């Protein structure tokens, strides 16, 4: 199964990308969607079933700038993207063929309003065998990719960034909590959330020092 981008990267047109993605799917069977971030705990679409899924060659990374949903242009926040390399555990959702077009268009409004992600059909392992699932990946060449962030960057973002759907910290914590509930141990995300705890402890110490 090819993991090449489904569109010409020089033309970031969300509607065109949707039509090309639907054409690549083909419509011969049910639609499968791989969730690795907020789709796990808030899919916002009807599905017939969902299972734990495992994708090789890509990993979950809190390295995508958000200036609306979880931050602002003045104080950018972060959301998850799927970057190449490693592997990723998440949830895969099955949408019946008859409902696939409607669900895809609703999903596009949520995930692709600015055509930031690179949608790909990826082989995904499940308990019932492999499926070809749609995943929203992120290129390291994208201007929305943060590159490497220092621990202090994450501490600052976790303490300050907030957008129309809430804070970056709440978003990351909700994802981590749902992964834990599902028995998925994301050590990298756990390390990042520890930076927020460290920042909170530092602020408490400063407050106590000022009170003395």
mmCIF file of N, CA and C in Angstrom, residues 85 178 194 200:
data_model
loop_
_atom_site.group_PDB
_atom_site.id
_atom_site.type_symbol
_atom_site.label_atom_id
_atom_site.label_comp_id
_atom_site.label_asym_id
_atom_site.label_seq_id
_atom_site.Cartn_x
_atom_site.Cartn_y
_atom_site.Cartn_z
ATOM 1 N N UNK A 85 8.630 8.178 10.712
ATOM 2 C CA UNK A 85 9.569 7.519 11.610
ATOM 3 C C UNK A 85 8.859 6.898 12.807
ATOM 4 N N UNK A 178 -6.925 9.527 27.644
ATOM 5 C CA UNK A 178 -7.667 8.545 26.868
ATOM 6 C C UNK A 178 -6.755 7.410 26.412
ATOM 7 N N UNK A 194 5.156 16.168 31.853
ATOM 8 C CA UNK A 194 5.941 16.373 33.075
ATOM 9 C C UNK A 194 6.532 17.781 33.110
ATOM 10 N N UNK A 200 4.448 24.146 36.993
ATOM 11 C CA UNK A 200 3.483 24.412 38.060
ATOM 12 C C UNK A 200 4.177 24.415 39.417
#
